[in-house]
PDB file of C-alpha atoms in Angstrom:
ATOM      1  CA  MET D   1      -8.168  -2.726  58.338  1.00 48.00           C
ATOM      2  CA  ASN D   2      -4.951  -3.162  56.365  1.00 51.00           C
ATOM      3  CA  ARG D   3      -6.096  -6.638  55.522  1.00 52.00           C
ATOM      4  CA  ASN D   4      -9.288  -5.310  53.877  1.00 49.00           C
ATOM      5  CA  ARG D   5      -7.316  -2.743  51.871  1.00 46.00           C
ATOM      6  CA  PHE D   6      -5.046  -5.535  50.632  1.00 42.00           C
ATOM      7  CA  LYS D   7      -8.071  -7.580  49.529  1.00 45.00           C
ATOM      8  CA  VAL D   8      -9.626  -4.616  47.724  1.00 40.00           C
ATOM      9  CA  GLY D   9      -6.292  -3.825  46.036  1.00 44.00           C
ATOM     10  CA  ALA D  10      -5.793  -7.442  44.977  1.00 40.00           C
ATOM     11  CA  ILE D  11      -9.318  -7.686  43.593  1.00 42.00           C
ATOM     12  CA  SER D  12      -8.847  -4.420  41.670  1.00 43.00           C
ATOM     13  CA  ALA D  13      -5.568  -5.660  40.217  1.00 40.00           C
ATOM     14  CA  ILE D  14      -7.090  -8.976  39.136  1.00 39.00           C
ATOM     15  CA  THR D  15     -10.076  -7.179  37.607  1.00 39.00           C
ATOM     16  CA  GLY D  16      -7.718  -4.897  35.695  1.00 40.00           C
ATOM     17  CA  VAL D  17      -5.730  -7.835  34.313  1.00 35.00           C
ATOM     18  CA  ILE D  18      -8.894  -9.661  33.239  1.00 35.00           C
ATOM     19  CA  SER D  19     -10.273  -6.506  31.578  1.00 37.00           C
ATOM     20  CA  THR D  20      -7.010  -6.027  29.682  1.00 36.00           C
ATOM     21  CA  LEU D  21      -7.076  -9.622  28.480  1.00 34.00           C
ATOM     22  CA  LEU D  22     -10.682  -9.352  27.339  1.00 34.00           C
ATOM     23  CA  VAL D  23     -10.010  -6.136  25.435  1.00 34.00           C
ATOM     24  CA  GLY D  24      -7.060  -7.849  23.727  1.00 35.00           C
ATOM     25  CA  LEU D  25      -9.346 -10.662  22.606  1.00 34.00           C
ATOM     26  CA  THR D  26     -11.932  -8.327  21.110  1.00 35.00           C
ATOM     27  CA  ALA D  27     -11.794  -8.512  17.328  1.00 35.00           C
ATOM     28  CA  SER D  28     -11.070  -5.437  15.298  1.00 38.00           C
ATOM     29  CA  PRO D  29     -13.508  -4.781  12.437  1.00 44.00           C
ATOM     30  CA  ALA D  30     -12.899  -6.038   8.894  1.00 47.00           C
ATOM     31  CA  SER D  31      -9.400  -7.408   9.188  1.00 45.00           C
ATOM     32  CA  ALA D  32     -10.001  -9.555  12.280  1.00 50.00           C
ATOM     33  CA  ALA D  33     -11.385 -12.622  10.507  1.00 59.00           C
ATOM     34  CA  THR D  34      -8.951 -12.740   7.622  1.00 79.00           C
ATOM     35  CA  GLU D  35      -5.292 -12.242   6.859  1.00 94.00           C
ATOM     36  CA  GLN D  36      -3.955  -9.376   4.791  1.00 96.00           C
ATOM     37  CA  CYS D  37      -3.361 -10.313   1.138  1.00 97.00           C
ATOM     38  CA  ASN D  38       0.406 -10.610   0.726  1.00 96.00           C
ATOM     39  CA  THR D  39       0.628 -11.890  -2.864  1.00 97.00           C
ATOM     40  CA  ALA D  40      -1.400 -13.014  -5.863  1.00 97.00           C
ATOM     41  CA  MET D  41      -1.888 -16.628  -6.918  1.00 95.00           C
ATOM     42  CA  VAL D  42      -2.991 -18.479 -10.032  1.00 95.00           C
ATOM     43  CA  SER D  43      -6.203 -20.451  -9.629  1.00 93.00           C
ATOM     44  CA  THR D  44      -7.462 -22.736 -12.386  1.00 92.00           C
ATOM     45  CA  ARG D  45     -10.229 -24.037 -10.132  1.00 88.00           C
ATOM     46  CA  ALA D  46     -11.709 -20.567  -9.543  1.00 87.00           C
ATOM     47  CA  ALA D  47     -11.750 -19.925 -13.311  1.00 89.00           C
ATOM     48  CA  ASN D  48     -13.840 -23.058 -13.854  1.00 91.00           C
ATOM     49  CA  ILE D  49     -13.080 -22.818 -17.603  1.00 92.00           C
ATOM     50  CA  PRO D  50     -10.743 -25.320 -19.277  1.00 94.00           C
ATOM     51  CA  GLY D  51      -7.523 -23.668 -20.434  1.00 95.00           C
ATOM     52  CA  ARG D  52      -8.101 -20.549 -18.317  1.00 96.00           C
ATOM     53  CA  TYR D  53      -6.930 -19.321 -14.928  1.00 96.00           C
ATOM     54  CA  LEU D  54      -7.567 -16.394 -12.628  1.00 97.00           C
ATOM     55  CA  TYR D  55      -4.841 -14.348 -10.981  1.00 96.00           C
ATOM     56  CA  LEU D  56      -6.284 -13.494  -7.566  1.00 97.00           C
ATOM     57  CA  PRO D  57      -5.177 -11.559  -4.493  1.00 98.00           C
ATOM     58  CA  ALA D  58      -4.239 -14.081  -1.818  1.00 97.00           C
ATOM     59  CA  PHE D  59      -2.722 -14.652   1.561  1.00 96.00           C
ATOM     60  CA  TYR D  60      -0.035 -17.312   1.228  1.00 94.00           C
ATOM     61  CA  LEU D  61       2.535 -18.647   3.680  1.00 88.00           C
ATOM     62  CA  GLY D  62       3.762 -21.724   1.821  1.00 85.00           C
ATOM     63  CA  GLU D  63       0.831 -24.031   2.486  1.00 83.00           C
ATOM     64  CA  VAL D  64      -2.524 -23.200   0.913  1.00 85.00           C
ATOM     65  CA  ALA D  65      -3.628 -19.954  -0.700  1.00 89.00           C
ATOM     66  CA  ASN D  66      -6.467 -18.157   1.053  1.00 92.00           C
ATOM     67  CA  TYR D  67      -8.337 -15.897  -1.357  1.00 93.00           C
ATOM     68  CA  SER D  68     -10.571 -14.477   1.389  1.00 92.00           C
ATOM     69  CA  CYS D  69      -7.985 -11.934   2.431  1.00 96.00           C
ATOM     70  CA  TRP D  70      -8.176  -8.170   2.868  1.00 97.00           C
ATOM     71  CA  MET D  71      -6.381  -5.081   1.577  1.00 98.00           C
ATOM     72  CA  ALA D  72      -6.864  -1.392   2.243  1.00 98.00           C
ATOM     73  CA  LYS D  73      -5.252   1.941   1.531  1.00 98.00           C
ATOM     74  CA  GLY D  74      -1.539   1.581   2.234  1.00 97.00           C
ATOM     75  CA  SER D  75      -1.347  -2.106   1.236  1.00 97.00           C
ATOM     76  CA  ASP D  76       1.522  -2.845  -1.142  1.00 97.00           C
ATOM     77  CA  SER D  77       1.755  -6.268  -2.794  1.00 96.00           C
ATOM     78  CA  ASP D  78       1.198  -8.326  -5.927  1.00 97.00           C
ATOM     79  CA  GLY D  79      -2.304  -8.881  -4.543  1.00 97.00           C
ATOM     80  CA  VAL D  80      -3.026  -5.177  -5.017  1.00 98.00           C
ATOM     81  CA  LYS D  81      -1.635  -5.404  -8.551  1.00 97.00           C
ATOM     82  CA  ALA D  82      -3.963  -8.343  -9.309  1.00 97.00           C
ATOM     83  CA  LEU D  83      -6.897  -6.356  -7.912  1.00 97.00           C
ATOM     84  CA  GLN D  84      -5.980  -3.345 -10.059  1.00 97.00           C
ATOM     85  CA  GLY D  85      -5.743  -5.592 -13.142  1.00 96.00           C
ATOM     86  CA  ALA D  86      -9.181  -7.043 -12.399  1.00 96.00           C
ATOM     87  CA  ILE D  87     -10.662  -3.569 -12.074  1.00 96.00           C
ATOM     88  CA  ASN D  88      -9.070  -2.490 -15.375  1.00 95.00           C
ATOM     89  CA  HIS D  89     -10.178  -5.585 -17.331  1.00 95.00           C
ATOM     90  CA  CYS D  90     -13.558  -6.392 -15.815  1.00 96.00           C
ATOM     91  CA  HIS D  91     -14.930  -3.181 -14.367  1.00 92.00           C
ATOM     92  CA  ASN D  92     -14.187  -0.931 -17.310  1.00 80.00           C
ATOM     93  CA  SER D  93     -16.682   1.800 -16.491  1.00 76.00           C
ATOM     94  CA  ILE D  94     -14.226   2.757 -13.746  1.00 81.00           C
ATOM     95  CA  PRO D  95     -11.228   4.818 -14.911  1.00 78.00           C
ATOM     96  CA  ASN D  96      -8.160   2.670 -15.529  1.00 87.00           C
ATOM     97  CA  LEU D  97      -5.790   2.285 -12.623  1.00 93.00           C
ATOM     98  CA  VAL D  98      -2.023   2.179 -12.891  1.00 92.00           C
ATOM     99  CA  PRO D  99      -1.252  -1.447 -11.904  1.00 94.00           C
ATOM    100  CA  ASP D 100       1.578  -0.480  -9.541  1.00 97.00           C
ATOM    101  CA  GLY D 101       0.688  -2.757  -6.602  1.00 97.00           C
ATOM    102  CA  ILE D 102       0.052   0.193  -4.274  1.00 98.00           C
ATOM    103  CA  TYR D 103      -3.423   0.553  -2.745  1.00 98.00           C
ATOM    104  CA  GLY D 104      -3.877   4.305  -2.964  1.00 97.00           C
ATOM    105  CA  ASP D 105      -6.752   6.731  -3.275  1.00 97.00           C
ATOM    106  CA  ALA D 106      -7.652   5.702  -6.848  1.00 96.00           C
ATOM    107  CA  THR D 107      -7.796   1.985  -5.964  1.00 97.00           C
ATOM    108  CA  LYS D 108      -9.867   2.739  -2.859  1.00 97.00           C
ATOM    109  CA  ALA D 109     -12.309   4.826  -4.926  1.00 96.00           C
ATOM    110  CA  ALA D 110     -12.595   2.093  -7.572  1.00 96.00           C
ATOM    111  CA  VAL D 111     -13.277  -0.585  -4.934  1.00 97.00           C
ATOM    112  CA  ARG D 112     -15.859   1.689  -3.308  1.00 97.00           C
ATOM    113  CA  THR D 113     -17.613   2.051  -6.690  1.00 95.00           C
ATOM    114  CA  ILE D 114     -17.713  -1.744  -7.143  1.00 97.00           C
ATOM    115  CA  GLN D 115     -19.068  -2.179  -3.612  1.00 97.00           C
ATOM    116  CA  THR D 116     -21.757   0.485  -4.127  1.00 96.00           C
ATOM    117  CA  ARG D 117     -22.897  -1.118  -7.390  1.00 95.00           C
ATOM    118  CA  ALA D 118     -23.052  -4.520  -5.684  1.00 96.00           C
ATOM    119  CA  GLY D 119     -25.049  -3.168  -2.747  1.00 97.00           C
ATOM    120  CA  ILE D 120     -22.511  -4.084  -0.079  1.00 98.00           C
ATOM    121  CA  LYS D 121     -20.830  -1.885   2.518  1.00 97.00           C
ATOM    122  CA  ALA D 122     -18.885   0.706   0.520  1.00 97.00           C
ATOM    123  CA  ASP D 123     -15.797   1.368   2.622  1.00 98.00           C
ATOM    124  CA  GLY D 124     -13.260   1.078  -0.207  1.00 97.00           C
ATOM    125  CA  GLU D 125     -11.497  -1.846   1.474  1.00 98.00           C
ATOM    126  CA  TYR D 126     -11.095  -5.170  -0.342  1.00 98.00           C
ATOM    127  CA  GLY D 127     -12.132  -8.204   1.691  1.00 97.00           C
ATOM    128  CA  PRO D 128     -14.146 -11.421   1.445  1.00 96.00           C
ATOM    129  CA  ASN D 129     -17.429  -9.604   0.669  1.00 97.00           C
ATOM    130  CA  THR D 130     -15.840  -7.583  -2.122  1.00 97.00           C
ATOM    131  CA  TYR D 131     -14.093 -10.686  -3.480  1.00 97.00           C
ATOM    132  CA  ALA D 132     -17.488 -12.412  -3.628  1.00 96.00           C
ATOM    133  CA  VAL D 133     -19.071  -9.702  -5.803  1.00 97.00           C
ATOM    134  CA  MET D 134     -16.133  -8.887  -8.091  1.00 97.00           C
ATOM    135  CA  SER D 135     -15.376 -10.237 -11.532  1.00 96.00           C
ATOM    136  CA  PHE D 136     -11.803 -11.278 -12.322  1.00 97.00           C
ATOM    137  CA  PRO D 137     -10.159 -11.650 -15.730  1.00 97.00           C
ATOM    138  CA  ALA D 138      -9.636 -15.159 -17.074  1.00 97.00           C
ATOM    139  CA  TYR D 139      -6.194 -15.595 -18.623  1.00 97.00           C
ATOM    140  CA  ARG D 140      -5.299 -18.244 -21.210  1.00 96.00           C
ATOM    141  CA  THR D 141      -2.975 -20.946 -19.866  1.00 94.00           C
ATOM    142  CA  VAL D 142      -1.311 -21.272 -23.286  1.00 95.00           C
ATOM    143  CA  ASP D 143       0.115 -17.750 -23.488  1.00 96.00           C
ATOM    144  CA  ASN D 144      -0.902 -16.022 -20.200  1.00 96.00           C
ATOM    145  CA  VAL D 145      -2.909 -13.366 -22.088  1.00 95.00           C
ATOM    146  CA  PHE D 146      -6.285 -11.980 -20.996  1.00 95.00           C
ATOM    147  CA  SER D 147      -8.929 -14.085 -22.737  1.00 95.00           C
ATOM    148  CA  GLY D 148     -11.522 -11.309 -22.920  1.00 94.00           C
ATOM    149  CA  THR D 149     -13.716 -13.137 -20.392  1.00 94.00           C
ATOM    150  CA  CYS D 150     -14.346 -12.120 -16.791  1.00 96.00           C
ATOM    151  CA  VAL D 151     -15.497 -14.589 -14.179  1.00 94.00           C
TER     152      VAL D 151
END
């Protein structure tokens, strides 16, 4: 009888370990597929206009910039500042944000407005879907000034 209890206990323990591992592998919602934006990067290719560049939120670790990153309330980086600048220049029906690099209530509300207008999930978090529907200001490469064009 002790032998059967040992088998049942061992099977329960193994099942518990496997369950824990599977739960650990389960992806969390929006942030699971992408990295958090930790900076902003210049992209002449994304601007697709000679003599212009975009300044985009990005995830960068010294190799290649990934512009399909995410940010949410509490994020604090140059990526947030680039997002706030884009909202101020290209989405001017939204009240101007202070470009302080802090993703607070006002930034969340502005992103939610952009998402609602675009017909995508309006959670107020910036991610690949929001990036795809947003316009970003094109800056002149000559003097780094906003060109008046949004892309």
